[in-house]
Tab-separated table of C-alpha atoms in Angstrom:
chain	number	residue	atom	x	y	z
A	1030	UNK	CA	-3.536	13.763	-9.445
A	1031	UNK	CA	-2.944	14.341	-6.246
A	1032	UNK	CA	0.614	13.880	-4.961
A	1033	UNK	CA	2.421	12.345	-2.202
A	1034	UNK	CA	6.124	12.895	-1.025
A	1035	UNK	CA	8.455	11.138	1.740
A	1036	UNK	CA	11.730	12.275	2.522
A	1037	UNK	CA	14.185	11.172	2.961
A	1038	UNK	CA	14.324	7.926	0.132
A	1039	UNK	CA	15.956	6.060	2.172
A	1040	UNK	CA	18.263	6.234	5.149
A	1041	UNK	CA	21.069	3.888	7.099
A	1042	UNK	CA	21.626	4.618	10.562
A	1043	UNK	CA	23.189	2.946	13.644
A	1044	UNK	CA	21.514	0.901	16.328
A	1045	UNK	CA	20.092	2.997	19.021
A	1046	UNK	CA	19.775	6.200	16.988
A	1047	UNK	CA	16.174	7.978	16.216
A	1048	UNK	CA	15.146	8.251	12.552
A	1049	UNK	CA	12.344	10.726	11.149
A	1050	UNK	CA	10.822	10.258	7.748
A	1051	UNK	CA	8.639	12.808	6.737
A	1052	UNK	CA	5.205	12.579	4.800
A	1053	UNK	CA	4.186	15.784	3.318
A	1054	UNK	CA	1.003	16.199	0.728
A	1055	UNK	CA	1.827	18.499	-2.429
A	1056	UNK	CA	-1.072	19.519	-3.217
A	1057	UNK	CA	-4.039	19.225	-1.404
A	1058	UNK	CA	-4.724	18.914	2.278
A	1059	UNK	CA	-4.736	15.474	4.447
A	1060	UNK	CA	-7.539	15.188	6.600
A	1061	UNK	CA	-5.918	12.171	7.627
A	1062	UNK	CA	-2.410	9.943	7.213
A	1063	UNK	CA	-1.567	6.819	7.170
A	1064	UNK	CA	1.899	4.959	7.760
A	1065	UNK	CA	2.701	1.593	6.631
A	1066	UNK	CA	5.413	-0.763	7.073
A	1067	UNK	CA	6.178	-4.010	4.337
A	1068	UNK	CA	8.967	-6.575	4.507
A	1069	UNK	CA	10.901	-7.862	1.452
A	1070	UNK	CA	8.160	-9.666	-0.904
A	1071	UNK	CA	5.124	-8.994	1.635
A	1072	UNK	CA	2.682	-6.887	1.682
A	1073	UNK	CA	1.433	-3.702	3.330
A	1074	UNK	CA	0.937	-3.566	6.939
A	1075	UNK	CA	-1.092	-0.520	8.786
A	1076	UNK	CA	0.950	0.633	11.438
A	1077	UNK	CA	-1.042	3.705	12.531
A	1078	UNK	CA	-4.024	6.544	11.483
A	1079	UNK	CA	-3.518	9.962	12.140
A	1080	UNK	CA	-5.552	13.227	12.155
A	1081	UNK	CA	-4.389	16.443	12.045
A	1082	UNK	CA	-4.084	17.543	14.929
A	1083	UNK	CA	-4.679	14.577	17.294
A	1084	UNK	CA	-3.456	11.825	18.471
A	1085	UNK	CA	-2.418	8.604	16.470
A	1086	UNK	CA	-4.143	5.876	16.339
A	1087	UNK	CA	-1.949	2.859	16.396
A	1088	UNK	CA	-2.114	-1.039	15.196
A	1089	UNK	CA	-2.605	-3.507	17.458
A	1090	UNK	CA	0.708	-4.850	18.422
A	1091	UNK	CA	2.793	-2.010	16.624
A	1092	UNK	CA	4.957	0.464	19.516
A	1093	UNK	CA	3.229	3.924	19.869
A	1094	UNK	CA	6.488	4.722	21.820
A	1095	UNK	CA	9.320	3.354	19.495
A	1096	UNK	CA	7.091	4.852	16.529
A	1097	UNK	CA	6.312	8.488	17.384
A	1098	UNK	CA	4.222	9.777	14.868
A	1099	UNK	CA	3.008	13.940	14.931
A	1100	UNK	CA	0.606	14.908	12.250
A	1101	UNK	CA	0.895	18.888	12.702
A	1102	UNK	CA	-0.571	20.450	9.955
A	1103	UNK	CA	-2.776	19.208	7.247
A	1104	UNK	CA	0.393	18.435	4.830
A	1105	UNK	CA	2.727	16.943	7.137
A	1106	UNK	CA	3.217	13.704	8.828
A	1107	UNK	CA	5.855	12.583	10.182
A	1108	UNK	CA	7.061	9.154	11.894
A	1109	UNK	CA	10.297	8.847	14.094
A	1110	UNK	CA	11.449	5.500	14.864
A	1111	UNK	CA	13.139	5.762	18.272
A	1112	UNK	CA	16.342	4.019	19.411
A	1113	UNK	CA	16.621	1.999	15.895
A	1114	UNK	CA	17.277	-1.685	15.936
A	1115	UNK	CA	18.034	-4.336	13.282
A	1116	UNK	CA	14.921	-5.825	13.510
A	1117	UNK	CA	12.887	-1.937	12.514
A	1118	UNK	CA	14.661	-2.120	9.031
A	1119	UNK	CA	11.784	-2.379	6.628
A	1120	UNK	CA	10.221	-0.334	4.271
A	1121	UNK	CA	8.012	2.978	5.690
A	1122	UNK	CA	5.108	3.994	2.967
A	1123	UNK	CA	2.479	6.927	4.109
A	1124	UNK	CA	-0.295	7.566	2.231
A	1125	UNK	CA	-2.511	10.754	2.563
A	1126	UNK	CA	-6.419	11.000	2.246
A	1127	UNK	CA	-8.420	14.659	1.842
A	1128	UNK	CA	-11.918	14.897	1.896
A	1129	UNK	CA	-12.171	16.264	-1.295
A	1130	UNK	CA	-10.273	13.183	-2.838
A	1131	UNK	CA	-13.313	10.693	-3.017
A	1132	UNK	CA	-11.914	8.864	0.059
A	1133	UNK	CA	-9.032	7.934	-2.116
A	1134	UNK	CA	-5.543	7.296	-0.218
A	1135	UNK	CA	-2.703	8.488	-2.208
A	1136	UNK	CA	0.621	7.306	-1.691
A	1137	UNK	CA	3.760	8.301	-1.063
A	1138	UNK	CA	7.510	6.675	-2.675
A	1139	UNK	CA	8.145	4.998	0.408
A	1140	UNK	CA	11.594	5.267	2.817
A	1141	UNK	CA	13.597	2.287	2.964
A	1142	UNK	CA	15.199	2.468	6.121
A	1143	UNK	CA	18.457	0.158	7.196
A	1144	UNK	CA	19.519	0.043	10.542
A	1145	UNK	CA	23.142	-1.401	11.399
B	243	UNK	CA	-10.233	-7.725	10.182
B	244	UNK	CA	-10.744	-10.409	7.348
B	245	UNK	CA	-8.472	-12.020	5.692
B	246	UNK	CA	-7.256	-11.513	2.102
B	247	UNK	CA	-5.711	-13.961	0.177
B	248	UNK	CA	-4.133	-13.405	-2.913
B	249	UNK	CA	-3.100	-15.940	-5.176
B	250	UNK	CA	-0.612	-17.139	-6.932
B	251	UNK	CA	1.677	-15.347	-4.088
B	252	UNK	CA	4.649	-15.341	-7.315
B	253	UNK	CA	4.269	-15.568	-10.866
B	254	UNK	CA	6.825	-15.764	-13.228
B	255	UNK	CA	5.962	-15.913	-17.321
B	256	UNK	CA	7.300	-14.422	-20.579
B	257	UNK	CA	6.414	-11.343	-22.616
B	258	UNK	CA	3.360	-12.063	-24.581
B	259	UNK	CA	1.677	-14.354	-21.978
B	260	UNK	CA	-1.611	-14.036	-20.482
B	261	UNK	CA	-2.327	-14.827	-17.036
B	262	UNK	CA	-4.807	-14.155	-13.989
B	263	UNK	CA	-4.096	-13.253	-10.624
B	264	UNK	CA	-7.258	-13.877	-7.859
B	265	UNK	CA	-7.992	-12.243	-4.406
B	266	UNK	CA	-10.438	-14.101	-2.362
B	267	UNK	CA	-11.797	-12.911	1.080
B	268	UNK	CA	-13.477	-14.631	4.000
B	269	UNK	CA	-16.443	-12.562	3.707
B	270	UNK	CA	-18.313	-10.372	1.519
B	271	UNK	CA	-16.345	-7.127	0.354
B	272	UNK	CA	-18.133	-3.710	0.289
B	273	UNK	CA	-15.624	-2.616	-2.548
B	274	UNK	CA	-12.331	-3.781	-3.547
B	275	UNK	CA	-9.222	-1.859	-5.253
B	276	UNK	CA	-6.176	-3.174	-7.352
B	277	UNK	CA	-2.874	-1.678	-6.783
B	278	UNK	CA	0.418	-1.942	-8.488
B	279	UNK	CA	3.620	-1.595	-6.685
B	280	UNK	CA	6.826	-1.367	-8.623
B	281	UNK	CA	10.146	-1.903	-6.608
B	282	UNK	CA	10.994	0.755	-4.388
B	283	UNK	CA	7.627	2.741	-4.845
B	284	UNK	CA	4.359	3.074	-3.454
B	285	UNK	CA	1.209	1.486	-4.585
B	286	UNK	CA	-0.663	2.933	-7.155
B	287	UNK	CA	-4.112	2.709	-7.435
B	288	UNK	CA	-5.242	0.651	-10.489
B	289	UNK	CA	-9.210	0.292	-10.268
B	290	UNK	CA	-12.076	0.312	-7.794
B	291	UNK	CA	-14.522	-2.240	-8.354
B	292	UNK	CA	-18.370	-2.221	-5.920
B	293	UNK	CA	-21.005	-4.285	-7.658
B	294	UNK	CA	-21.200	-8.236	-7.944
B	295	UNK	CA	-20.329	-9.013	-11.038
B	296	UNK	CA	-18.783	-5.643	-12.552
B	297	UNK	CA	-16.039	-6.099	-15.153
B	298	UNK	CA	-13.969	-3.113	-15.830
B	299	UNK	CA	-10.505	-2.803	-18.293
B	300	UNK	CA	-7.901	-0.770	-18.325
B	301	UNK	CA	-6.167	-1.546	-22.311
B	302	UNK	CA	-4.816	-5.062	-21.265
B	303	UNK	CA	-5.557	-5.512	-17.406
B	304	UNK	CA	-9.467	-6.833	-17.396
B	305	UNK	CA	-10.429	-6.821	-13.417
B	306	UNK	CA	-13.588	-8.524	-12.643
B	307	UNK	CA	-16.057	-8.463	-9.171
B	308	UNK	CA	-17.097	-12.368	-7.785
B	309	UNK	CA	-21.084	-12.220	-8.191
B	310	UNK	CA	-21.367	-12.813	-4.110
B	311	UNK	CA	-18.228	-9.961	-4.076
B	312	UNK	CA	-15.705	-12.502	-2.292
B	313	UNK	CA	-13.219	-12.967	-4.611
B	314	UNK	CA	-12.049	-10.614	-7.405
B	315	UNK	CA	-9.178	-11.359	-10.519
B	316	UNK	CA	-7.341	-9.627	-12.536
B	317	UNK	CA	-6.517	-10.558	-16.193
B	318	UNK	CA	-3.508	-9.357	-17.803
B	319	UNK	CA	-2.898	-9.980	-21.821
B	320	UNK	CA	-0.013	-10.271	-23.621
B	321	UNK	CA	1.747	-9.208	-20.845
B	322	UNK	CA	4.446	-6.810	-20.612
B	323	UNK	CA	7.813	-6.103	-18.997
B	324	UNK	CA	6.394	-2.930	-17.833
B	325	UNK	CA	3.571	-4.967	-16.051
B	326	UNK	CA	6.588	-6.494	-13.336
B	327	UNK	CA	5.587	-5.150	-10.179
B	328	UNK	CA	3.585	-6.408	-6.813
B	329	UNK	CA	-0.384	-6.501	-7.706
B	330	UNK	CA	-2.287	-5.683	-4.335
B	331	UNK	CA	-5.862	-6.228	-3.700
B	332	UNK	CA	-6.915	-4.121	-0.775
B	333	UNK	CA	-10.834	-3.439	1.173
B	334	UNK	CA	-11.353	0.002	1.833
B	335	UNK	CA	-12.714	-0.066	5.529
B	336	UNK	CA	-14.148	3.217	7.399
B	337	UNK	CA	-11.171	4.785	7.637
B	338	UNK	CA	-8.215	2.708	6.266
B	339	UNK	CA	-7.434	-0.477	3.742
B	340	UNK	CA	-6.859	-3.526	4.394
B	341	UNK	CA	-4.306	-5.156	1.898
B	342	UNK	CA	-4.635	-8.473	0.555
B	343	UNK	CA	-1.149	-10.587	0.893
B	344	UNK	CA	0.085	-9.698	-2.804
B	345	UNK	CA	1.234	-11.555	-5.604
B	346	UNK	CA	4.748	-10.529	-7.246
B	347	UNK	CA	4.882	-10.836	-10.763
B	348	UNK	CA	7.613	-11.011	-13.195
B	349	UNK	CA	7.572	-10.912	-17.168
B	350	UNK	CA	10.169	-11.946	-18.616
B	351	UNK	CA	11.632	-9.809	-22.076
């Protein structure tokens, strides 16, 4: 099947730093990525769409400036959370769709991110 | 966007138990998917289910399609403590999914 990876796993960092977590597709190309965000016990929550090679389409009511996310190539994603605050610390899943896949979304491990 | 509800939102039972787990919508799905999430992981895609009515299995999970497709369950037997995880229900839209609110289950050895 096709496979998804995120790096890093997870990551703790201090309040006002910038965090990237990369999304990368093994083995087959994205046509299009998507990041999510979920809080302890909830579900998943779309934060943004993007295409290779444009722009990001973002959420209604999520920061396109605190969350900076650059899809350059058809394997990598990435999202950078910019000038980290307690209240960002959640857990960051991407998921990858090609249009070979059947309009399946596959997902990645997820980054849990903690911000002190 | 419509909203998914799952329900029960937690469900706690012991190994060997059956139980059901329901997602219900406001309006009519075009297709709906079942994920599992274990802790620390991303979803993983379970089953796809499009007409009214379809029942499909996979060995002990039984997922079946509302006739009007607004509501879909899943039916887990004897359950196992392999089967802990978060079960998703989720609408695939034009270009994204739309997640139902999840129901967290635990079996307990």
């Amino acid at each position: 099947g096709a496979v998804v990876s995120q790096h890093p796993s997870w990551v703790i960092c201090k309040s006002g730093t910038s965090v990237k977590i990369e999304c990368r597709s093994l083995d087959f190309q994205a046509t299009t990525m998507f990041w999510y965000r979920q809080f302890p016990k909830k579900s998943l929550m779309l934060m943004a769409t993007s295409n290779e090679g444009s722009k990001a389409t973002y959420e209604q009511g999520v920061e396109k400036d605190k969350f900076l996310i650059n899809h350059a190539s058809l394997t990598l994603s990435t999202l950078t959370v910019t000038s980290a605050h307690p209240e960002d610390s959640s857990f960051y899943i991407c998921s990858a769709k090609g249009h070979l896949l059947r309009n399946e979304q596959f997902f990645g491990p997820g980054t849990r991110l903690t911000v002190l | 966007t419509q909203l998914l509800e799952q329900s029960p939102q937690f469900l706690s039972i012991q190994e060997g138990e059956n139980l059901t787990v329901y997602c219900n919508s406001s309006s009519v799905f075009s297709s709906l998917q079942w994920y599992r999430q274990e802790p620390g992981e991303g979803p993983v895609l379970l089953v796809t289910v499009v007409t009214g009515g379809e029942v499909k299995k996979l060995k002990r999970l039984t997922f079946q399609f509302g006739d009007a497709r607004k509501d879909s369950s899943l039916h887990i037997t004897a359950a196992q403590p392999g089967d802990t995880g978060l079960y998703l229900c989720a609408e695939p839209g034009a270009n994204n999914l739309f997640f139902g609110t999840g129901t967290r289950l635990t079996v307990i050895p």
